[in-house]
CSV table of N, CA and C in Angstrom, one decimal:
chain,number,residue,atom,x,y,z
Z,214,TYR,N,99.0,107.2,104.5
Z,214,TYR,CA,99.6,106.1,105.2
Z,214,TYR,C,99.9,105.0,104.1
Z,215,GLN,N,100.9,104.2,104.4
Z,215,GLN,CA,101.2,103.1,103.5
Z,215,GLN,C,100.1,102.1,103.7
Z,216,VAL,N,99.8,101.4,102.6
Z,216,VAL,CA,98.9,100.3,102.6
Z,216,VAL,C,99.7,99.0,102.7
Z,217,THR,N,99.3,98.2,103.7
Z,217,THR,CA,100.1,97.0,103.9
Z,217,THR,C,99.6,95.9,102.9
Z,218,GLN,N,100.4,94.9,102.8
Z,218,GLN,CA,100.1,93.8,102.0
Z,218,GLN,C,98.8,93.1,102.4
Z,219,ALA,N,98.6,93.0,103.7
Z,219,ALA,CA,97.4,92.4,104.2
Z,219,ALA,C,96.2,93.2,103.9
Z,220,GLN,N,96.3,94.5,104.0
Z,220,GLN,CA,95.2,95.4,103.6
Z,220,GLN,C,94.9,95.3,102.1
Z,221,TRP,N,95.9,95.3,101.3
Z,221,TRP,CA,95.7,95.2,99.8
Z,221,TRP,C,95.0,93.9,99.5
Z,222,PHE,N,95.5,92.8,100.1
Z,222,PHE,CA,94.9,91.5,99.8
Z,222,PHE,C,93.4,91.5,100.2
Z,223,GLU,N,93.1,92.1,101.4
Z,223,GLU,CA,91.7,92.1,101.9
Z,223,GLU,C,90.8,92.8,100.9
Z,224,VAL,N,91.3,93.9,100.3
Z,224,VAL,CA,90.4,94.7,99.4
Z,224,VAL,C,90.4,94.2,98.0
Z,225,MET,N,91.6,93.8,97.5
Z,225,MET,CA,91.8,93.5,96.1
Z,225,MET,C,91.7,92.0,95.8
Z,226,GLY,N,91.9,91.1,96.8
Z,226,GLY,CA,91.8,89.7,96.7
Z,226,GLY,C,93.1,89.0,96.1
Z,227,ASP,N,94.1,89.8,95.8
Z,227,ASP,CA,95.4,89.2,95.4
Z,227,ASP,C,96.5,90.2,95.7
Z,228,LEU,N,97.7,89.8,95.4
Z,228,LEU,CA,98.9,90.7,95.6
Z,228,LEU,C,99.6,90.8,94.3
Z,229,PRO,N,100.3,91.9,94.1
Z,229,PRO,CA,101.2,92.0,92.9
Z,229,PRO,C,102.4,91.1,93.2
Z,230,ALA,N,103.2,90.9,92.2
Z,230,ALA,CA,104.5,90.1,92.4
Z,230,ALA,C,105.4,90.8,93.3
Z,231,ILE,N,105.8,90.1,94.4
Z,231,ILE,CA,106.6,90.7,95.4
Z,231,ILE,C,107.7,89.7,95.8
Z,232,GLU,N,109.0,90.2,95.8
Z,232,GLU,CA,110.1,89.4,96.1
Z,232,GLU,C,109.9,88.8,97.5
Z,233,GLU,N,110.4,87.6,97.7
Z,233,GLU,CA,110.2,86.9,99.0
Z,233,GLU,C,110.7,87.7,100.2
Z,234,LYS,N,111.8,88.3,100.0
Z,234,LYS,CA,112.4,89.1,101.1
Z,234,LYS,C,111.6,90.3,101.5
Z,235,LEU,N,110.7,90.8,100.6
Z,235,LEU,CA,109.8,91.9,100.9
Z,235,LEU,C,108.4,91.6,101.3
Z,236,ARG,N,108.1,90.3,101.4
Z,236,ARG,CA,106.8,89.8,101.8
Z,236,ARG,C,106.5,89.9,103.3
Z,237,GLY,N,105.3,90.1,103.6
Z,237,GLY,CA,104.9,90.2,105.0
Z,237,GLY,C,103.6,91.0,105.1
Z,238,ASP,N,102.7,90.4,105.9
Z,238,ASP,CA,101.4,91.1,106.1
Z,238,ASP,C,101.5,92.6,106.5
Z,239,ASP,N,102.5,92.9,107.3
Z,239,ASP,CA,102.6,94.2,107.8
Z,239,ASP,C,103.6,95.1,107.0
Z,240,HIS,N,104.1,94.5,105.9
Z,240,HIS,CA,105.0,95.3,105.0
Z,240,HIS,C,104.1,96.1,104.0
Z,241,PRO,N,104.6,97.2,103.5
Z,241,PRO,CA,103.9,97.9,102.5
Z,241,PRO,C,103.8,97.2,101.2
Z,242,VAL,N,102.6,97.4,100.6
Z,242,VAL,CA,102.5,96.7,99.3
Z,242,VAL,C,103.4,97.5,98.3
Z,243,VAL,N,104.0,96.7,97.4
Z,243,VAL,CA,104.9,97.3,96.4
Z,243,VAL,C,104.6,96.8,95.0
Z,244,ASN,N,105.2,97.4,94.0
Z,244,ASN,CA,105.0,97.0,92.6
Z,244,ASN,C,103.5,97.2,92.1
Z,245,VAL,N,103.0,98.3,92.6
Z,245,VAL,CA,101.6,98.7,92.2
Z,245,VAL,C,101.6,99.9,91.3
Z,246,SER,N,100.9,99.8,90.2
Z,246,SER,CA,100.8,101.0,89.3
Z,246,SER,C,99.9,102.0,89.8
Z,247,TRP,N,100.0,103.2,89.2
Z,247,TRP,CA,99.1,104.3,89.6
Z,247,TRP,C,97.6,103.8,89.4
Z,248,ASP,N,97.3,103.2,88.2
Z,248,ASP,CA,96.0,102.7,87.9
Z,248,ASP,C,95.5,101.7,89.0
Z,249,GLU,N,96.4,100.8,89.4
Z,249,GLU,CA,96.0,99.8,90.4
Z,249,GLU,C,95.7,100.5,91.8
Z,250,ALA,N,96.5,101.6,92.1
Z,250,ALA,CA,96.3,102.3,93.3
Z,250,ALA,C,94.9,103.0,93.3
Z,251,VAL,N,94.6,103.6,92.1
Z,251,VAL,CA,93.3,104.3,92.0
Z,251,VAL,C,92.2,103.2,92.1
Z,252,GLU,N,92.3,102.1,91.6
Z,252,GLU,CA,91.3,101.0,91.7
Z,252,GLU,C,91.2,100.6,93.1
Z,253,PHE,N,92.3,100.5,93.8
Z,253,PHE,CA,92.2,100.2,95.3
Z,253,PHE,C,91.4,101.2,96.0
Z,254,CYS,N,91.6,102.5,95.7
Z,254,CYS,CA,90.9,103.5,96.4
Z,254,CYS,C,89.4,103.4,96.1
Z,255,ARG,N,89.1,103.2,94.8
Z,255,ARG,CA,87.6,103.0,94.4
Z,255,ARG,C,87.0,101.9,95.2
Z,256,GLU,N,87.7,100.7,95.2
Z,256,GLU,CA,87.1,99.6,95.9
Z,256,GLU,C,86.9,99.8,97.4
Z,257,LEU,N,87.9,100.4,98.0
Z,257,LEU,CA,87.9,100.7,99.4
Z,257,LEU,C,86.7,101.7,99.7
Z,258,THR,N,86.5,102.7,98.8
Z,258,THR,CA,85.4,103.6,99.0
Z,258,THR,C,84.1,102.9,98.9
Z,259,ARG,N,84.0,102.0,97.9
Z,259,ARG,CA,82.7,101.2,97.7
Z,259,ARG,C,82.4,100.4,98.9
Z,260,ARG,N,83.4,99.8,99.5
Z,260,ARG,CA,83.2,98.9,100.6
Z,260,ARG,C,82.9,99.6,101.9
Z,261,THR,N,83.5,100.7,102.1
Z,261,THR,CA,83.4,101.4,103.4
Z,261,THR,C,82.4,102.6,103.4
Z,262,GLY,N,82.1,103.1,102.2
Z,262,GLY,CA,81.2,104.3,102.2
Z,262,GLY,C,81.9,105.6,102.5
Z,263,HIS,N,83.2,105.5,102.8
Z,263,HIS,CA,84.0,106.7,103.0
Z,263,HIS,C,84.9,106.9,101.8
Z,264,GLN,N,85.1,108.2,101.4
Z,264,GLN,CA,85.9,108.6,100.2
Z,264,GLN,C,87.4,108.4,100.4
Z,265,TYR,N,88.0,107.6,99.6
Z,265,TYR,CA,89.5,107.4,99.6
Z,265,TYR,C,90.0,107.8,98.2
Z,266,ARG,N,91.2,108.5,98.2
Z,266,ARG,CA,91.8,108.9,96.9
Z,266,ARG,C,93.3,109.0,97.1
Z,267,LEU,N,94.0,109.1,96.0
Z,267,LEU,CA,95.4,109.4,96.1
Z,267,LEU,C,95.6,110.8,96.3
Z,268,PRO,N,96.7,111.2,96.9
Z,268,PRO,CA,97.0,112.7,97.1
Z,268,PRO,C,97.3,113.4,95.8
Z,269,THR,N,96.9,114.6,95.7
Z,269,THR,CA,97.3,115.4,94.5
Z,269,THR,C,98.8,115.6,94.5
Z,270,GLU,N,99.3,116.1,93.4
Z,270,GLU,CA,100.8,116.4,93.3
Z,270,GLU,C,101.1,117.4,94.4
Z,271,ALA,N,100.3,118.4,94.5
Z,271,ALA,CA,100.6,119.5,95.5
Z,271,ALA,C,100.6,118.9,96.9
Z,272,GLU,N,99.6,118.0,97.2
Z,272,GLU,CA,99.5,117.4,98.6
Z,272,GLU,C,100.7,116.6,98.8
Z,273,TRP,N,101.1,115.8,97.8
Z,273,TRP,CA,102.3,114.9,98.0
Z,273,TRP,C,103.6,115.7,98.2
Z,274,GLU,N,103.7,116.8,97.5
Z,274,GLU,CA,104.9,117.6,97.7
Z,274,GLU,C,104.9,118.3,99.1
Z,275,TYR,N,103.8,118.8,99.5
Z,275,TYR,CA,103.6,119.4,100.8
Z,275,TYR,C,104.0,118.4,101.9
Z,276,ALA,N,103.5,117.2,101.8
Z,276,ALA,CA,103.9,116.2,102.8
Z,276,ALA,C,105.4,115.8,102.7
Z,277,CYS,N,105.9,115.7,101.5
Z,277,CYS,CA,107.4,115.4,101.4
Z,277,CYS,C,108.2,116.6,102.0
Z,278,ARG,N,107.8,117.8,101.8
Z,278,ARG,CA,108.6,118.9,102.3
Z,278,ARG,C,108.5,119.1,103.8
Z,279,ALA,N,107.6,118.5,104.4
Z,279,ALA,CA,107.4,118.5,105.9
Z,279,ALA,C,107.3,120.0,106.4
Z,280,GLY,N,106.5,120.8,105.7
Z,280,GLY,CA,106.2,122.1,106.1
Z,280,GLY,C,107.3,123.2,105.9
Z,281,THR,N,108.4,122.8,105.2
Z,281,THR,CA,109.4,123.8,104.9
Z,281,THR,C,108.9,124.8,103.9
Z,282,SER,N,109.6,126.0,103.9
Z,282,SER,CA,109.3,127.0,102.9
Z,282,SER,C,110.4,127.3,102.0
Z,283,THR,N,111.5,126.6,102.1
Z,283,THR,CA,112.7,126.8,101.2
Z,283,THR,C,112.5,126.1,99.9
Z,284,PRO,N,113.3,126.4,98.9
Z,284,PRO,CA,113.1,125.8,97.6
Z,284,PRO,C,113.2,124.2,97.6
Z,285,PHE,N,114.0,123.7,98.6
Z,285,PHE,CA,114.1,122.3,98.7
Z,285,PHE,C,113.7,121.9,100.1
Z,286,GLY,N,113.3,120.7,100.3
Z,286,GLY,CA,112.9,120.2,101.7
Z,286,GLY,C,114.0,120.2,102.6
Z,287,PHE,N,115.3,120.2,102.1
Z,287,PHE,CA,116.4,120.1,103.0
Z,287,PHE,C,117.1,121.5,103.1
Z,288,GLY,N,116.6,122.5,102.5
Z,288,GLY,CA,117.2,123.9,102.6
Z,288,GLY,C,117.1,124.7,101.4
Z,289,PRO,N,117.9,125.8,101.4
Z,289,PRO,CA,117.7,126.8,100.3
Z,289,PRO,C,118.5,126.4,99.0
Z,290,THR,N,119.5,125.6,99.1
Z,290,THR,CA,120.4,125.3,97.9
Z,290,THR,C,120.7,123.8,97.9
Z,291,LEU,N,121.2,123.4,96.7
Z,291,LEU,CA,121.7,122.0,96.6
Z,291,LEU,C,123.1,122.0,96.9
Z,292,SER,N,123.6,120.8,97.4
Z,292,SER,CA,125.0,120.6,97.6
Z,292,SER,C,125.3,119.2,97.3
Z,293,PRO,N,126.5,118.8,97.0
Z,293,PRO,CA,126.9,117.4,96.7
Z,293,PRO,C,126.5,116.5,97.9
Z,294,GLU,N,126.4,117.0,99.1
Z,294,GLU,CA,126.0,116.2,100.3
Z,294,GLU,C,124.6,115.7,100.3
Z,295,VAL,N,123.7,116.4,99.6
Z,295,VAL,CA,122.3,116.1,99.6
Z,295,VAL,C,121.7,115.7,98.3
Z,296,ALA,N,122.5,115.9,97.2
Z,296,ALA,CA,121.9,115.5,95.9
Z,296,ALA,C,123.1,115.1,94.9
Z,297,ASN,N,122.8,114.3,94.0
Z,297,ASN,CA,123.7,113.9,93.0
Z,297,ASN,C,123.4,114.8,91.7
Z,298,TYR,N,124.3,115.7,91.4
Z,298,TYR,CA,124.0,116.6,90.3
Z,298,TYR,C,125.4,117.2,89.8
Z,299,ARG,N,125.3,117.9,88.8
Z,299,ARG,CA,126.6,118.5,88.2
Z,299,ARG,C,127.0,119.7,89.0
Z,300,TRP,N,127.8,119.5,90.0
Z,300,TRP,CA,128.1,120.5,91.0
Z,300,TRP,C,128.8,121.7,90.5
Z,301,SER,N,129.4,121.6,89.3
Z,301,SER,CA,130.1,122.8,88.7
Z,301,SER,C,129.1,123.9,88.3
Z,302,HIS,N,127.8,123.6,88.4
Z,302,HIS,CA,126.8,124.6,88.1
Z,302,HIS,C,125.8,124.6,89.3
Z,303,PRO,N,126.1,125.4,90.3
Z,303,PRO,CA,125.3,125.5,91.5
Z,303,PRO,C,123.9,126.0,91.2
Z,304,TYR,N,123.0,125.5,92.0
Z,304,TYR,CA,121.6,126.0,91.8
Z,304,TYR,C,121.5,127.4,92.4
C-alpha cells in the first residue's frame, strides 16, 4: 500500500520536500529514498511490534505483472503502442 504523507509524518516526524501541488495528508509520500523507506519500515516495526519491510524485487515484479505469465505484463511482445523502443528490432 502507498504510505500517505500523514502516515509518514506520524512515524518519522517530518516530511521530505514536496511541491505544493502534491501536498495533502491523504496523498502518497514522494521524494523518499530507498534508505529512508527502510528506516520508515524499521520505525513502524519498532512502534507497532509488527514486522514491516519493503517488497523484494520478485514480489514487486509479481505485483506489477498482476498475475500474468507472459514475458510482459501487457502481453507476449512489445509494440510501439505499449513501449517506447527501437521498433525496427522487434522483441
